[in-house]
């Protein structure tokens, strides 16, 4: 007889493993199936985020930032660091170790919460009495049944038509995170989040980096004023970003990659590079799930169709994270995973799409929550704006990092915060205050009246809130 569970989660990324833990906390018998393998073929739960996404990219960003500081910023502190070298193999090994710690942490959490883990591919075999039968194909094969199923199978990198990833010269996020030596010339296609983060890593380590972007605007989803400020900083660092290009033929040769493209002026350009990273978005992943067996509805992008509560068209089957609509972010996947587990338990799961923060971990960092100035204009909303530059913040001066600003957008009548946009040092951490404020429907004045520690970067947040009422104290 097949093993029976109340809830089976397919996929052990941030959407899946968090859903499994929350469901177990709520008293269900839970199993989580994940097929990711580490180098030794063993289990590596955590999905894209842990293995080839959020965590390893931040490890490399940290290492490369240290290198950049040692080379370019130690001197102003009176520190001499001569002959600074980067051992790329060691940096990659450190990153791999950080990933492993996270994989192991998730396996520990499964044990602690009594979640049964299956290492292998889960696919629907069909309906069973009171639920569904799922086939698990790993080192061994078995079938399990579940009353409720949560699908959290994530996403894969999108390849350019006719240019498959070989992970040697033409790299997805996977290959981009394990390049063995600093490429002399690195080309990237797509100046979105991955393009900017990975481009920054390899530029800091000495690569000549060119990022080709199809759209004529830089970071179109970001508040224009913030995107402009970030672009200025990236230009100064030597990150070459070409907007409005049309990528043509790509030749993957023995010595590297040649990218033919037309630039914004309509001129034909040939770019030779040692490596090419293609970062043009991701596609939802339902490969091997055998969704047809239960009649699961997919949309034209291959995403599983869900309603606002993450219910699919099949009763008792839910889907969360990158495999459904909405931003492809780990924390969005986690929130949906928790909410679905709570809904299965008859509770009211809560995910507020208006207060999901975005962070781009470049230097300067970019972070935002809520609507941009251009969105408010398009929506016809009357608003007030307030900005405060890090140049006028004492802590930023002491850190030696005064690039950027904090910007508040508040309703012109009620003063409710509608959006907060940041570019500058450590704004990945500062944005949380704005998220909390918006979740509690705070006004700009509320933030302006709250005591913020001195000296801290968070004072720039308070000052930007004061700026909405045109009464900054330090600028
Ligand atoms: P995934 O993390 O993709 O997990 C899906 C899991 O399901 C995988 O382990 C997969 O092997 C498994 N699976 C799939 N099909 C099956 C099956 N049939 N049977 C068993 N297992 C299966 N987001 C952020 O919020 N912050 C960041 O800083 C950030 N950085 C990123 C950097 C990079 C380079 C990339 C590529 C992404 C980054 N993201 C970041 C996005 C983030 O990784 C995703 O949004 C997140 O991982 C989605 O979680 P998920 O659980 O939906 O899917
Ligand atoms: P993206 O959607 O952020 O950026 C893709 C870029 O490629 C866009 O600017 C797009 O206009 C451009 N593009 C698309 N097709 C093109 C073409 N043919 N030629 C030239 N340019 C083209 O996608 P990206 O960077 O691949 O990342 C995927 C997702 O992963 C992100 O959207 C995000 O959800 C997630 N992620 C999140 C991170 C974070 O939160 N810090 C870090 C990295 C990834």
XYZ file of C-alpha atoms and ligand atoms in Angstrom:
572
model
C 0.000 0.000 0.000
C 1.292 3.449 -0.856
C 2.234 5.855 1.935
C -0.520 8.338 2.723
C -0.094 11.974 3.640
C -2.454 14.843 4.340
C -0.331 17.253 2.295
C 2.325 16.535 -0.332
C 4.469 19.393 -1.579
C 6.192 18.938 -4.961
C 9.323 21.114 -5.056
C 11.597 22.030 -2.149
C 12.509 25.632 -3.034
C 11.488 28.567 -0.823
C 7.829 28.166 -1.859
C 7.759 24.415 -1.264
C 9.911 23.828 1.805
C 8.299 26.701 3.691
C 4.790 25.459 2.761
C 5.758 21.975 4.020
C 7.054 23.313 7.348
C 4.002 25.528 7.916
C 1.637 22.645 7.065
C 3.485 20.397 9.539
C 3.276 23.113 12.206
C -0.491 23.103 11.664
C -0.651 19.390 12.522
C -0.746 17.751 9.073
C 1.192 14.653 7.988
C 3.390 16.233 5.332
C 5.802 15.056 2.637
C 8.013 17.221 0.439
C 9.502 15.884 -2.813
C 12.506 17.617 -4.351
C 14.768 16.389 -7.124
C 17.732 18.829 -6.885
C 21.048 16.962 -6.639
C 24.321 18.228 -5.202
C 27.657 17.445 -6.907
C 27.750 14.040 -5.188
C 24.207 13.192 -6.330
C 22.748 13.694 -2.857
C 19.747 15.839 -1.942
C 20.107 19.622 -2.137
C 16.761 21.111 -1.120
C 16.246 24.864 -1.368
C 15.575 25.071 -5.097
C 16.875 27.736 -7.442
C 17.120 30.195 -4.553
C 19.539 28.127 -2.490
C 21.452 26.316 -5.232
C 21.771 28.705 -8.191
C 19.977 31.894 -7.209
C 19.604 34.200 -4.217
C 22.136 32.611 -1.876
C 25.119 31.822 -4.149
C 24.758 35.139 -6.013
C 24.905 37.039 -2.734
C 27.955 35.014 -1.650
C 29.790 36.026 -4.843
C 28.598 39.627 -4.552
C 30.075 39.720 -1.042
C 33.435 38.229 -2.087
C 33.760 40.518 -5.094
C 32.791 43.560 -3.008
C 35.582 42.776 -0.520
C 37.994 42.579 -3.470
C 36.765 45.912 -4.829
C 37.119 47.533 -1.399
C 40.625 46.188 -0.909
C 41.645 47.509 -4.324
C 39.873 50.846 -4.369
C 38.620 51.934 -0.949
C 41.042 50.700 1.726
C 43.563 53.435 0.886
C 41.221 56.259 1.952
C 41.024 54.594 5.416
C 44.810 54.585 5.620
C 45.084 50.861 4.929
C 47.718 49.685 2.477
C 46.771 46.530 0.646
C 49.359 45.767 -2.003
C 49.195 43.079 -4.628
C 45.617 42.086 -3.839
C 44.748 38.848 -5.632
C 41.548 36.926 -6.114
C 41.643 33.142 -5.955
C 38.482 32.422 -7.964
C 38.489 28.704 -7.117
C 38.514 29.562 -3.402
C 35.746 32.117 -3.843
C 33.609 29.519 -5.657
C 34.385 26.878 -3.004
C 33.285 29.306 -0.281
C 30.072 29.966 -2.199
C 29.494 26.198 -2.535
C 29.966 25.824 1.194
C 27.432 28.580 1.903
C 24.986 26.741 -0.383
C 25.646 23.439 1.421
C 25.004 25.019 4.821
C 21.617 26.145 3.542
C 20.823 22.703 1.991
C 21.714 21.021 5.286
C 19.711 23.581 7.225
C 16.569 22.696 5.270
C 17.089 18.941 5.782
C 17.443 19.653 9.513
C 14.245 21.734 9.490
C 12.358 18.874 7.787
C 13.480 16.514 10.543
C 12.661 18.999 13.283
C 9.161 19.554 11.896
C 8.568 15.860 11.022
C 8.238 16.525 7.301
C 8.979 13.341 5.305
C 11.467 14.190 2.567
C 11.627 12.312 -0.746
C 14.632 12.905 -2.999
C 13.444 12.466 -6.564
C 11.043 13.686 -9.193
C 7.374 13.846 -8.288
C 4.774 13.382 -10.997
C 1.021 12.997 -10.905
C -0.129 9.423 -11.512
C -3.798 10.345 -11.228
C -6.664 10.725 -8.819
C -6.907 8.421 -5.828
C -9.650 7.923 -3.316
C -9.938 11.201 -1.419
C -6.915 12.757 -3.148
C -4.109 12.113 -5.602
C -1.439 9.530 -6.295
C 2.039 10.898 -6.893
C 4.843 8.851 -8.332
C 8.302 9.569 -6.894
C 11.262 8.600 -9.058
C 14.603 8.852 -7.279
C 17.170 6.201 -6.407
C 14.119 4.045 -5.758
C 10.610 4.426 -7.109
C 7.456 4.622 -5.051
C 3.959 6.005 -5.038
C 2.456 8.153 -2.318
C -1.016 9.582 -1.901
C -2.124 12.949 -0.633
C -5.423 14.630 0.181
C -3.962 18.023 -0.742
C -1.072 18.783 -3.086
C 0.977 21.993 -3.236
C 2.977 22.423 -6.448
C 6.104 24.577 -6.063
C 8.203 23.478 -9.035
C 9.757 26.900 -9.697
C 11.220 28.227 -12.922
C 14.102 27.779 -15.369
C 16.285 30.307 -17.195
C 14.934 31.407 -20.579
C 17.327 30.739 -23.464
C 17.590 32.883 -26.581
C 16.004 31.060 -29.534
C 18.756 29.167 -31.398
C 21.343 29.697 -28.632
C 21.062 26.893 -26.079
C 22.970 27.140 -22.800
C 26.108 24.997 -22.860
C 27.181 26.352 -19.432
C 30.740 26.616 -20.812
C 30.557 29.693 -23.047
C 26.843 30.465 -23.080
C 25.789 30.602 -19.464
C 22.498 30.681 -17.597
C 22.446 31.752 -13.950
C 23.757 28.260 -13.159
C 26.991 28.545 -15.186
C 27.355 32.239 -14.325
C 27.769 31.242 -10.668
C 30.590 28.778 -11.292
C 32.885 30.416 -13.834
C 36.363 29.062 -13.056
C 38.444 32.136 -13.919
C 37.732 35.812 -14.451
C 36.809 36.215 -18.131
C 38.690 39.009 -19.890
C 35.587 40.002 -21.786
C 32.132 39.166 -20.526
C 28.930 39.860 -22.450
C 25.484 39.685 -20.904
C 22.130 39.884 -22.620
C 19.438 41.483 -20.473
C 20.112 44.268 -17.991
C 17.532 43.075 -15.501
C 18.216 41.838 -11.998
C 20.524 38.929 -12.880
C 22.366 40.920 -15.561
C 23.187 43.686 -13.108
C 24.097 41.426 -10.178
C 26.240 38.987 -12.179
C 27.713 41.780 -14.309
C 28.753 43.536 -11.076
C 30.421 40.410 -9.653
C 32.647 39.820 -12.675
C 33.354 43.527 -13.314
C 34.608 43.917 -9.729
C 36.925 40.962 -10.317
C 38.396 42.593 -13.422
C 36.281 41.502 -16.399
C 35.457 43.977 -19.161
C 31.659 43.734 -18.958
C 29.116 44.739 -21.602
C 25.403 44.305 -20.941
C 23.070 44.413 -23.944
C 19.486 45.395 -23.192
C 16.623 45.209 -25.674
C 14.474 47.920 -24.129
C 15.307 51.613 -24.606
C 14.822 52.362 -20.883
C 17.027 51.212 -18.033
C 15.215 49.216 -15.329
C 11.754 50.177 -16.539
C 10.008 48.753 -13.455
C 12.071 50.931 -11.116
C 11.168 54.535 -10.225
C 12.730 56.642 -13.012
C 14.638 58.967 -10.669
C 16.120 56.001 -8.797
C 16.984 54.105 -12.008
C 18.738 57.221 -13.359
C 20.813 57.574 -10.190
C 21.749 53.867 -10.288
C 22.709 54.054 -13.977
C 25.008 57.011 -13.204
C 26.780 54.939 -10.556
C 27.114 51.856 -12.808
C 28.494 54.022 -15.658
C 31.087 55.446 -13.265
C 32.131 51.935 -12.237
C 32.736 51.005 -15.875
C 29.801 48.637 -16.276
C 28.934 49.152 -19.952
C 25.179 49.000 -20.445
C 23.839 49.419 -23.980
C 20.124 50.072 -24.186
C 17.752 49.601 -27.119
C 19.812 46.934 -28.894
C 18.523 44.197 -31.170
C 20.474 41.002 -30.693
C 21.126 39.114 -33.932
C 23.215 36.038 -34.648
C 25.232 34.540 -31.803
C 28.163 32.315 -32.692
C 29.379 29.982 -29.960
C 32.913 29.188 -31.087
C 35.878 27.363 -29.604
C 37.511 30.490 -28.231
C 34.421 32.273 -27.021
C 31.190 33.813 -28.179
C 30.486 36.407 -30.853
C 27.338 38.456 -30.461
C 26.106 40.366 -33.487
C 23.703 43.137 -32.642
C 22.243 46.399 -33.863
C 22.721 49.287 -31.467
C 20.199 52.024 -30.659
C 21.554 54.151 -33.520
C 20.865 51.320 -35.974
C 24.545 50.460 -36.444
C 25.663 46.833 -36.790
C 28.083 45.865 -34.000
C 30.119 42.696 -33.462
C 30.980 41.922 -29.849
C 33.531 39.211 -29.072
C 33.508 37.839 -25.544
C 35.054 34.969 -23.640
C 31.729 34.176 -21.995
C 28.107 35.152 -22.534
C 25.513 35.221 -19.767
C 21.938 35.205 -21.022
C 19.669 36.776 -18.408
C 16.439 37.560 -20.237
C 13.939 36.285 -17.703
C 12.738 32.903 -16.527
C 10.009 30.459 -17.532
C 7.708 28.571 -15.149
C 8.690 24.921 -14.751
C 6.224 22.041 -14.977
C 8.588 19.630 -16.762
C 8.048 16.058 -15.619
C 5.076 16.902 -13.411
C 2.626 15.057 -15.690
C 0.097 17.824 -15.105
C -2.135 16.273 -17.811
C -2.882 13.286 -15.560
C -5.086 15.456 -13.384
C -6.152 18.012 -16.028
C -4.175 20.898 -14.528
C -4.660 24.154 -16.433
C -1.551 26.016 -17.663
C -1.494 29.444 -19.332
C 0.262 30.381 -22.603
C 3.545 31.007 -20.694
C 3.403 27.534 -19.158
C 2.531 28.908 -15.696
C -0.016 27.021 -13.608
C -3.246 29.009 -13.568
C -4.280 29.908 -9.999
C -6.787 32.227 -8.385
C -5.962 34.858 -5.755
C -5.729 32.106 -3.123
C -3.284 29.944 -5.176
C -6.026 27.375 -5.946
C -5.634 25.645 -9.303
C -8.570 24.445 -11.446
C -8.241 21.008 -9.756
C -9.827 20.717 -6.287
C -7.246 20.099 -3.544
C -4.318 21.072 -5.793
C -2.582 24.390 -5.105
C 0.434 26.091 -6.701
C 2.835 28.737 -5.386
C 6.004 30.647 -6.269
C 7.707 31.034 -9.648
C 5.455 28.442 -11.298
C 2.439 30.791 -10.953
C 1.734 34.452 -11.854
C 3.339 37.349 -10.014
C 6.912 38.386 -9.315
C 9.543 35.641 -9.329
C 10.922 36.318 -5.861
C 11.834 33.932 -3.066
C 9.962 35.879 -0.379
C 6.814 36.010 -2.559
C 7.041 32.203 -2.976
C 7.458 31.777 0.805
C 4.485 34.011 1.626
C 2.287 32.057 -0.781
C 3.513 28.757 0.688
C 2.573 29.827 4.226
C -0.786 31.225 3.100
C -1.734 28.003 1.265
C -0.831 25.793 4.252
C -3.001 28.031 6.431
C -5.888 27.951 3.934
C -5.740 24.128 3.892
C -6.097 24.317 7.679
C -9.188 26.522 7.276
C -7.374 29.719 8.230
C -7.159 32.981 6.286
C -3.780 33.004 4.562
C -2.562 36.506 3.780
C -0.354 37.720 0.919
C -0.352 41.442 0.141
C 0.965 41.920 -3.392
C 1.116 45.702 -2.832
C 3.798 45.387 -0.169
C 6.215 42.885 -1.684
C 9.672 44.482 -1.596
C 12.158 44.255 -4.458
C 15.903 44.447 -3.955
C 18.732 44.481 -6.493
C 21.958 43.669 -4.657
C 24.324 45.769 -6.723
C 26.467 48.552 -5.322
C 24.687 50.858 -4.804
C 21.812 48.584 -3.858
C 18.365 49.344 -5.257
C 15.216 48.615 -3.242
C 11.583 49.544 -3.476
C 8.074 48.785 -2.345
C 4.784 50.060 -3.696
C 4.124 52.218 -6.710
C 6.656 54.312 -8.641
C 6.157 57.958 -9.573
C 5.467 56.965 -13.185
C 2.824 54.432 -12.057
C 1.080 57.007 -9.858
C 0.995 59.441 -12.795
C -0.418 56.728 -15.076
C -3.029 55.845 -12.425
C -3.987 59.540 -12.086
C -3.217 59.575 -8.346
C -2.388 62.963 -6.773
C 0.794 62.471 -4.732
C 3.533 64.319 -2.858
C 7.186 63.283 -3.193
C 10.051 63.694 -0.729
C 13.684 62.726 -1.287
C 16.769 62.728 0.912
C 20.307 62.095 -0.377
C 22.771 59.832 1.474
C 25.301 62.617 0.857
C 23.647 64.459 3.763
C 23.607 61.422 6.102
C 26.360 61.251 8.734
C 26.548 57.448 8.863
C 26.851 57.224 5.062
C 29.743 59.709 5.198
C 31.429 57.662 7.937
C 30.973 54.519 5.841
C 32.437 56.332 2.852
C 29.410 55.467 0.730
C 27.199 58.459 0.004
C 25.728 57.457 -3.372
C 21.979 57.565 -3.772
C 18.858 58.623 -1.968
C 15.629 57.615 -0.286
C 12.388 58.711 -1.908
C 8.893 58.708 -0.435
C 5.669 58.989 -2.409
C 2.572 59.781 -0.355
C -1.059 60.471 -1.169
C -1.548 64.222 -1.664
C -4.674 64.290 0.514
C -4.327 61.565 3.133
C -0.486 61.429 3.323
C -0.684 57.583 3.161
C 2.611 56.128 1.886
C 2.108 54.815 -1.656
C 5.681 53.881 -2.521
C 9.205 54.044 -1.135
C 12.211 53.871 -3.449
C 15.843 53.664 -2.499
C 19.245 53.511 -4.101
C 22.312 53.526 -1.887
C 24.196 51.671 0.845
C 22.435 48.789 2.596
C 18.999 49.768 1.326
C 18.189 46.020 1.158
C 17.833 46.297 4.941
C 16.326 49.811 5.074
C 13.398 48.852 2.828
C 11.844 46.693 5.585
C 10.785 49.758 7.525
C 8.895 51.003 4.468
C 7.244 47.590 4.008
C 6.044 47.578 7.621
C 4.813 51.154 7.290
C 2.842 50.392 4.124
C 1.429 47.141 5.541
C 0.066 49.178 8.474
C -1.118 51.940 6.095
C 1.143 54.492 7.763
C 1.393 58.088 6.602
C 4.690 59.779 5.724
C 4.190 61.853 8.863
C 4.083 58.669 10.991
C 7.617 57.784 9.846
C 8.756 61.389 10.238
C 7.592 61.375 13.896
C 9.344 58.094 14.826
C 12.717 58.238 16.611
C 15.492 56.718 14.449
C 18.907 55.819 15.883
C 21.767 58.239 15.259
C 23.991 57.904 13.383
C 22.263 55.431 11.113
C 21.365 55.104 7.464
C 17.743 54.774 8.578
C 17.788 58.494 9.380
C 17.711 59.025 5.611
C 14.349 57.225 5.621
C 13.007 59.525 8.323
C 14.375 62.594 6.522
C 12.806 61.528 3.195
C 9.493 61.190 5.036
C 10.028 64.712 6.435
C 10.819 65.888 2.898
C 7.270 64.959 1.830
C 6.179 67.862 4.055
C 9.158 69.963 2.845
C 10.790 70.075 6.289
C 14.013 68.080 6.202
C 16.274 68.889 9.136
C 19.660 67.926 7.682
C 19.370 68.996 4.070
P 12.486 27.103 -6.978
O 13.352 27.770 -6.010
O 12.867 27.107 -8.406
O 12.356 25.594 -6.474
C 11.699 24.622 -7.204
C 12.230 23.278 -6.768
O 11.360 22.265 -7.279
C 13.626 22.950 -7.316
O 14.418 22.415 -6.297
C 13.366 21.891 -8.376
O 14.428 20.976 -8.538
C 12.157 21.198 -7.790
N 11.307 20.485 -8.763
C 10.812 20.946 -9.926
N 10.016 20.010 -10.492
C 10.032 18.954 -9.658
C 9.387 17.689 -9.664
N 8.543 17.335 -10.658
N 9.629 16.840 -8.658
C 10.458 17.179 -7.627
N 11.084 18.371 -7.564
C 10.854 19.237 -8.559
N 14.762 36.082 -5.433
C 14.803 36.888 -4.367
O 13.775 37.106 -3.730
N 15.985 37.471 -3.955
C 17.141 37.276 -4.617
O 18.170 37.813 -4.230
C 17.121 36.437 -5.756
N 18.255 36.209 -6.431
C 18.219 35.382 -7.511
C 19.395 35.195 -8.231
C 19.407 34.379 -9.340
C 20.678 34.191 -10.107
C 18.192 33.719 -9.736
C 18.176 32.797 -10.917
C 17.021 33.905 -9.031
C 17.023 34.747 -7.916
N 15.858 34.989 -7.197
C 15.888 35.837 -6.133
C 14.576 34.358 -7.554
C 14.306 33.142 -6.637
O 15.375 32.240 -6.740
C 13.008 32.468 -7.036
O 11.968 33.404 -7.065
C 12.653 31.367 -6.035
O 13.660 30.398 -5.978
C 11.330 30.713 -6.412
O 11.041 29.726 -5.469
P 10.147 28.456 -5.838
O 10.023 27.668 -4.580
O 8.922 28.891 -6.527
O 10.987 27.650 -6.935
P 14.576 40.246 -15.655
O 13.167 40.124 -16.070
O 14.900 40.914 -14.375
O 15.412 40.990 -16.771
C 15.449 40.539 -18.099
C 15.917 41.679 -18.977
O 16.237 41.156 -20.243
C 14.856 42.753 -19.186
O 15.399 44.026 -18.959
C 14.423 42.540 -20.631
O 14.007 43.729 -21.256
C 15.708 42.006 -21.240
N 15.508 41.192 -22.438
C 14.592 40.225 -22.641
N 14.751 39.666 -23.864
C 15.812 40.288 -24.432
C 16.484 40.146 -25.677
N 16.099 39.241 -26.579
N 17.526 40.975 -25.942
C 17.952 41.897 -25.035
N 17.337 42.071 -23.829
C 16.295 41.271 -23.529
O 15.121 38.742 -15.693
P 16.469 38.094 -15.148
O 17.486 39.135 -14.886
O 16.763 36.978 -16.064
O 16.020 37.499 -13.768
C 14.903 36.619 -13.703
C 14.154 36.830 -12.452
O 14.863 36.271 -11.355
C 13.958 38.289 -12.055
O 12.882 38.882 -12.722
C 13.685 38.172 -10.606
O 12.340 37.858 -10.434
C 14.555 37.018 -10.194
N 15.787 37.529 -9.577
C 15.689 38.290 -8.459
C 16.810 38.822 -7.863
C 16.650 39.682 -6.679
O 15.573 39.718 -6.118
N 17.679 40.387 -6.240
C 18.147 38.571 -8.386
C 18.126 37.809 -9.608
C 16.989 37.294 -10.152
